[in-house]
Each structure stands twice: as structure tokens, then as C-alpha cells.
mmCIF file of N, CA and C in Angstrom:
data_model
loop_
_atom_site.group_PDB
_atom_site.id
_atom_site.type_symbol
_atom_site.label_atom_id
_atom_site.label_comp_id
_atom_site.label_asym_id
_atom_site.label_seq_id
_atom_site.Cartn_x
_atom_site.Cartn_y
_atom_site.Cartn_z
ATOM 1 N N MET A 1 1.191 14.268 -4.813
ATOM 2 C CA MET A 1 0.363 15.391 -6.099
ATOM 3 C C MET A 1 0.961 16.534 -6.023
ATOM 4 N N ILE A 2 1.704 16.315 -7.417
ATOM 5 C CA ILE A 2 2.400 17.693 -7.266
ATOM 6 C C ILE A 2 1.886 18.818 -8.375
ATOM 7 N N LEU A 3 1.751 20.179 -7.697
ATOM 8 C CA LEU A 3 0.768 20.937 -8.483
ATOM 9 C C LEU A 3 2.276 22.196 -8.665
ATOM 10 N N THR A 4 1.445 22.108 -9.731
ATOM 11 C CA THR A 4 2.541 23.226 -10.606
ATOM 12 C C THR A 4 1.577 24.295 -11.670
ATOM 13 N N GLY A 5 2.059 25.148 -11.919
ATOM 14 C CA GLY A 5 1.166 26.096 -13.187
ATOM 15 C C GLY A 5 0.160 26.894 -12.694
ATOM 16 N N GLN A 6 -0.225 27.776 -12.932
ATOM 17 C CA GLN A 6 -1.187 28.821 -12.857
ATOM 18 C C GLN A 6 -2.670 28.401 -12.231
ATOM 19 N N LYS A 7 -3.331 27.094 -13.011
ATOM 20 C CA LYS A 7 -4.577 26.366 -12.809
ATOM 21 C C LYS A 7 -4.252 25.680 -11.179
ATOM 22 N N ASN A 8 -3.604 25.259 -10.978
ATOM 23 C CA ASN A 8 -3.290 24.180 -9.977
ATOM 24 C C ASN A 8 -2.852 25.488 -8.882
ATOM 25 N N GLU A 9 -2.080 26.555 -8.743
ATOM 26 C CA GLU A 9 -2.149 27.669 -7.807
ATOM 27 C C GLU A 9 -3.536 28.009 -7.660
ATOM 28 N N GLU A 10 -4.363 28.513 -8.066
ATOM 29 C CA GLU A 10 -5.480 28.872 -8.377
ATOM 30 C C GLU A 10 -6.920 27.799 -7.628
ATOM 31 N N ALA A 11 -6.403 26.237 -8.084
ATOM 32 C CA ALA A 11 -6.806 25.430 -6.760
ATOM 33 C C ALA A 11 -6.476 24.898 -5.319
ATOM 34 N N VAL A 12 -5.331 25.670 -5.460
ATOM 35 C CA VAL A 12 -5.057 25.302 -4.113
ATOM 36 C C VAL A 12 -5.393 26.468 -3.328
ATOM 37 N N CYS A 13 -5.445 27.565 -3.707
ATOM 38 C CA CYS A 13 -5.788 28.802 -3.220
ATOM 39 C C CYS A 13 -7.890 28.535 -2.828
ATOM 40 N N LEU A 14 -8.634 28.285 -3.620
ATOM 41 C CA LEU A 14 -9.905 27.664 -3.811
ATOM 42 C C LEU A 14 -9.982 26.774 -2.574
ATOM 43 N N ILE A 15 -9.363 25.581 -2.672
ATOM 44 C CA ILE A 15 -9.693 24.623 -1.326
ATOM 45 C C ILE A 15 -9.006 25.123 -0.274
ATOM 46 N N GLY A 16 -7.813 26.244 -0.473
ATOM 47 C CA GLY A 16 -7.812 26.554 1.185
ATOM 48 C C GLY A 16 -8.869 27.656 1.730
ATOM 49 N N GLY A 17 -9.205 28.415 0.568
ATOM 50 C CA GLY A 17 -10.330 29.423 1.001
ATOM 51 C C GLY A 17 -11.666 28.649 1.569
ATOM 52 N N ALA A 18 -11.721 27.248 1.079
ATOM 53 C CA ALA A 18 -12.957 26.797 1.672
ATOM 54 C C ALA A 18 -12.829 26.206 3.026
ATOM 55 N N GLY A 19 -11.470 26.850 3.406
ATOM 56 C CA GLY A 19 -11.311 25.802 4.508
ATOM 57 C C GLY A 19 -10.511 24.376 4.730
ATOM 58 N N ALA A 20 -10.430 23.846 3.625
ATOM 59 C CA ALA A 20 -10.176 22.487 3.648
ATOM 60 C C ALA A 20 -8.984 22.574 3.789
ATOM 61 N N ARG A 21 -8.063 21.646 4.131
ATOM 62 C CA ARG A 21 -6.682 21.628 3.893
ATOM 63 C C ARG A 21 -6.148 20.474 3.127
ATOM 64 N N LEU A 22 -4.998 20.749 2.015
ATOM 65 C CA LEU A 22 -4.390 20.328 1.248
ATOM 66 C C LEU A 22 -3.230 20.093 1.991
ATOM 67 N N PRO A 23 -2.819 19.055 2.613
ATOM 68 C CA PRO A 23 -1.370 17.995 2.667
ATOM 69 C C PRO A 23 -0.452 17.656 1.154
ATOM 70 N N PHE A 24 0.979 18.247 1.382
ATOM 71 C CA PHE A 24 1.336 17.953 -0.024
ATOM 72 C C PHE A 24 2.462 16.868 0.338
ATOM 73 N N LEU A 25 2.340 15.725 0.097
ATOM 74 C CA LEU A 25 3.166 14.563 0.093
ATOM 75 C C LEU A 25 4.444 14.311 -0.777
ATOM 76 N N GLN A 26 5.274 13.719 -0.204
ATOM 77 C CA GLN A 26 6.531 13.161 -1.142
ATOM 78 C C GLN A 26 6.186 12.371 -2.615
ATOM 79 N N PRO A 27 6.608 12.730 -3.575
ATOM 80 C CA PRO A 27 5.937 11.731 -4.696
ATOM 81 C C PRO A 27 5.955 10.307 -4.370
ATOM 82 N N TYR A 28 6.737 9.997 -3.382
ATOM 83 C CA TYR A 28 6.725 7.973 -2.983
ATOM 84 C C TYR A 28 6.900 8.207 -1.648
ATOM 85 N N SER A 29 5.931 7.503 -1.109
ATOM 86 C CA SER A 29 6.341 7.734 0.510
ATOM 87 C C SER A 29 5.761 6.462 0.603
ATOM 88 N N PRO A 30 6.566 4.917 1.223
ATOM 89 C CA PRO A 30 5.625 3.589 1.458
ATOM 90 C C PRO A 30 5.179 3.638 2.631
ATOM 91 N N ASP A 31 5.807 4.724 3.371
ATOM 92 C CA ASP A 31 4.786 4.420 5.061
ATOM 93 C C ASP A 31 3.579 5.120 4.510
ATOM 94 N N LEU A 32 2.975 5.621 3.467
ATOM 95 C CA LEU A 32 1.923 5.995 3.444
ATOM 96 C C LEU A 32 1.060 5.307 2.436
ATOM 97 N N LYS A 33 1.545 4.347 2.163
ATOM 98 C CA LYS A 33 0.920 3.312 1.071
ATOM 99 C C LYS A 33 0.481 2.264 1.762
ATOM 100 N N PRO A 34 -0.139 1.729 2.008
ATOM 101 C CA PRO A 34 -1.081 0.143 2.763
ATOM 102 C C PRO A 34 -0.424 -0.813 2.043
ATOM 103 N N LEU A 35 -0.465 -0.687 0.833
ATOM 104 C CA LEU A 35 -0.321 -1.811 -0.046
ATOM 105 C C LEU A 35 1.241 -2.399 0.013
ATOM 106 N N GLU A 36 2.261 -1.177 0.717
ATOM 107 C CA GLU A 36 3.625 -1.506 0.351
ATOM 108 C C GLU A 36 3.635 -2.641 1.854
ATOM 109 N N MET A 37 2.740 -2.564 2.864
ATOM 110 C CA MET A 37 2.898 -3.318 4.291
ATOM 111 C C MET A 37 2.399 -4.853 4.140
ATOM 112 N N GLU A 38 1.350 -4.530 2.795
ATOM 113 C CA GLU A 38 0.456 -5.861 2.738
ATOM 114 C C GLU A 38 1.994 -6.852 1.803
ATOM 115 N N PHE A 39 2.347 -6.462 1.031
ATOM 116 C CA PHE A 39 3.187 -6.675 -0.012
ATOM 117 C C PHE A 39 4.231 -7.444 0.801
ATOM 118 N N ALA A 40 4.830 -6.926 1.911
ATOM 119 C CA ALA A 40 6.327 -7.373 2.492
ATOM 120 C C ALA A 40 5.241 -7.954 3.277
ATOM 121 N N LYS A 41 4.956 -8.368 3.557
ATOM 122 C CA LYS A 41 3.639 -9.601 4.374
ATOM 123 C C LYS A 41 3.709 -10.703 3.195
ATOM 124 N N ALA A 42 3.467 -10.537 2.561
ATOM 125 C CA ALA A 42 2.908 -11.318 1.291
ATOM 126 C C ALA A 42 4.815 -12.103 0.944
ATOM 127 N N LYS A 43 5.204 -11.500 0.465
ATOM 128 C CA LYS A 43 6.890 -11.733 0.370
ATOM 129 C C LYS A 43 7.540 -12.742 1.430
ATOM 130 N N GLU A 44 7.399 -12.295 2.485
ATOM 131 C CA GLU A 44 7.812 -12.963 3.781
ATOM 132 C C GLU A 44 7.009 -14.460 3.637
ATOM 133 N N LEU A 45 5.481 -14.631 3.642
ATOM 134 C CA LEU A 45 5.188 -15.867 3.576
ATOM 135 C C LEU A 45 5.538 -16.536 2.245
ATOM 136 N N LEU A 46 5.873 -16.181 1.186
ATOM 137 C CA LEU A 46 6.316 -16.586 -0.090
ATOM 138 C C LEU A 46 7.525 -17.153 0.389
ATOM 139 N N ARG A 47 8.319 -16.616 0.798
ATOM 140 C CA ARG A 47 9.673 -17.207 0.984
ATOM 141 C C ARG A 47 9.789 -18.547 1.823
ATOM 142 N N ARG A 48 8.728 -18.738 2.487
ATOM 143 C CA ARG A 48 8.818 -19.609 3.392
ATOM 144 C C ARG A 48 8.782 -20.753 2.358
ATOM 145 N N ALA A 49 8.491 -21.121 1.502
ATOM 146 C CA ALA A 49 7.916 -22.098 0.554
ATOM 147 C C ALA A 49 9.188 -23.085 0.468
ATOM 148 N N PRO A 50 9.184 -24.322 0.640
ATOM 149 C CA PRO A 50 10.553 -24.568 0.319
ATOM 150 C C PRO A 50 10.882 -25.322 -1.398
ATOM 151 N N ASN A 51 9.743 -25.484 -1.954
ATOM 152 C CA ASN A 51 9.606 -25.606 -3.653
ATOM 153 C C ASN A 51 8.882 -25.053 -4.455
ATOM 154 N N ARG A 52 8.878 -25.340 -5.815
ATOM 155 C CA ARG A 52 7.965 -24.668 -6.572
ATOM 156 C C ARG A 52 6.580 -25.018 -6.159
ATOM 157 N N ARG A 53 6.111 -26.237 -6.328
ATOM 158 C CA ARG A 53 5.066 -26.964 -6.034
ATOM 159 C C ARG A 53 4.718 -26.221 -4.745
ATOM 160 N N ARG A 54 5.127 -26.533 -3.248
ATOM 161 C CA ARG A 54 4.656 -25.665 -2.092
ATOM 162 C C ARG A 54 3.988 -24.134 -2.473
ATOM 163 N N LEU A 55 5.071 -23.452 -3.448
ATOM 164 C CA LEU A 55 5.038 -22.300 -3.584
ATOM 165 C C LEU A 55 3.987 -21.729 -4.298
ATOM 166 N N TRP A 56 3.443 -22.520 -5.111
ATOM 167 C CA TRP A 56 2.020 -22.848 -5.555
ATOM 168 C C TRP A 56 0.840 -22.939 -4.726
ATOM 169 N N ASP A 57 1.313 -23.924 -3.787
ATOM 170 C CA ASP A 57 0.154 -24.017 -3.049
ATOM 171 C C ASP A 57 0.044 -22.764 -1.995
ATOM 172 N N LEU A 58 1.084 -22.156 -1.629
ATOM 173 C CA LEU A 58 1.338 -21.414 -0.661
ATOM 174 C C LEU A 58 0.604 -19.871 -1.433
ATOM 175 N N MET A 59 0.900 -19.634 -2.516
ATOM 176 C CA MET A 59 0.238 -18.436 -3.073
ATOM 177 C C MET A 59 -1.096 -18.781 -3.177
ATOM 178 N N GLY A 60 -1.723 -20.052 -3.372
ATOM 179 C CA GLY A 60 -3.195 -20.045 -3.895
ATOM 180 C C GLY A 60 -4.021 -19.390 -2.370
ATOM 181 N N ARG A 61 -3.293 -19.773 -1.047
ATOM 182 C CA ARG A 61 -3.342 -19.526 0.400
ATOM 183 C C ARG A 61 -3.305 -18.593 0.824
ATOM 184 N N THR A 62 -2.571 -17.246 -0.067
ATOM 185 C CA THR A 62 -1.974 -16.173 0.617
ATOM 186 C C THR A 62 -2.931 -15.243 0.770
ATOM 187 N N LEU A 63 -3.788 -14.982 0.184
ATOM 188 C CA LEU A 63 -5.059 -14.078 0.142
ATOM 189 C C LEU A 63 -5.879 -14.192 1.477
ATOM 190 N N ASN A 64 -6.053 -15.403 1.576
ATOM 191 C CA ASN A 64 -6.744 -15.866 2.761
ATOM 192 C C ASN A 64 -6.199 -15.965 4.378
ATOM 193 N N MET A 65 -4.423 -15.206 4.308
ATOM 194 C CA MET A 65 -3.726 -14.888 5.450
ATOM 195 C C MET A 65 -4.221 -13.723 5.844
ATOM 196 N N PHE A 66 -4.611 -12.822 5.091
ATOM 197 C CA PHE A 66 -5.456 -11.091 5.402
ATOM 198 C C PHE A 66 -6.318 -10.643 5.708
ATOM 199 N N THR A 67 -6.206 -10.727 7.341
ATOM 200 C CA THR A 67 -8.150 -10.537 7.592
ATOM 201 C C THR A 67 -8.799 -9.189 7.375
ATOM 202 N N PRO A 68 -10.136 -9.292 7.293
ATOM 203 C CA PRO A 68 -10.515 -7.822 6.804
ATOM 204 C C PRO A 68 -9.981 -6.583 7.649
ATOM 205 N N GLU A 69 -9.840 -7.094 9.123
ATOM 206 C CA GLU A 69 -9.069 -5.946 10.154
ATOM 207 C C GLU A 69 -7.779 -5.703 9.964
ATOM 208 N N GLU A 70 -6.902 -6.666 9.448
ATOM 209 C CA GLU A 70 -5.818 -6.255 9.349
ATOM 210 C C GLU A 70 -5.585 -5.517 7.936
ATOM 211 N N CYS A 71 -6.540 -5.125 6.955
ATOM 212 C CA CYS A 71 -6.624 -4.603 5.678
ATOM 213 C C CYS A 71 -6.575 -3.595 6.200
ATOM 214 N N ALA A 72 -7.903 -2.989 6.786
ATOM 215 C CA ALA A 72 -8.447 -1.944 7.844
ATOM 216 C C ALA A 72 -7.519 -1.133 8.384
ATOM 217 N N ASN A 73 -6.598 -2.105 8.922
ATOM 218 C CA ASN A 73 -5.327 -1.338 10.002
ATOM 219 C C ASN A 73 -4.197 -0.888 9.230
ATOM 220 N N TYR A 74 -3.923 -1.408 7.785
ATOM 221 C CA TYR A 74 -3.041 -0.660 7.435
ATOM 222 C C TYR A 74 -3.671 0.588 6.559
ATOM 223 N N VAL A 75 -4.870 0.472 6.255
ATOM 224 C CA VAL A 75 -5.188 1.743 5.972
ATOM 225 C C VAL A 75 -5.188 2.870 7.073
ATOM 226 N N SER A 76 -5.553 2.414 8.162
ATOM 227 C CA SER A 76 -5.971 3.408 9.186
ATOM 228 C C SER A 76 -4.318 3.567 9.492
ATOM 229 N N HIS A 77 -3.279 2.893 9.591
ATOM 230 C CA HIS A 77 -1.815 3.297 9.687
ATOM 231 C C HIS A 77 -1.595 4.550 8.785
ATOM 232 N N CYS A 78 -2.047 4.618 7.554
ATOM 233 C CA CYS A 78 -1.719 5.487 6.633
ATOM 234 C C CYS A 78 -2.470 6.741 6.942
ATOM 235 N N GLY A 79 -3.465 6.914 7.598
ATOM 236 C CA GLY A 79 -4.551 7.999 7.942
ATOM 237 C C GLY A 79 -5.346 8.459 6.627
#
């Protein structure tokens, strides 16, 4: 989130004044995006398909390779 201008400065002051923390992150940080880790796993799994027919089959099964616990861990990892 990039905050510039007077309205944003006022928002930062109000948020800080309420005792909340407003972290500033880089515009793009793959370490803080759970989907980056999920896509990396999906791409690796799909690379293993030996041909197009098997690739389509594997694509149909790939989502089942992500457990709810694993997805929760990706989100927890990002804080």
C-alpha cells in the first residue's frame, strides 16, 4: 500500500492515534503472498506430466493436492 498526499497522511495519523499499527510493505513481496507458494507447488506438479493428455488429467487433479491445512499454513506463514 503506497500512501501519498494529505488525505493519506491524515489517515496514517488517525490510525496511529487509535493505537493501531500500520505496516508499510514493499509494492511486491512474493514472501508475503500465499498464492506465490501455492502456484510454485502447482507449477512443479504440472511439470511432471509427460505429455499433453496426462497434463490435462493432472490439471484436473491438482487442486486436490492442496490440503486445507497446507493452505492455512501458507496464510500463517505470511503473518
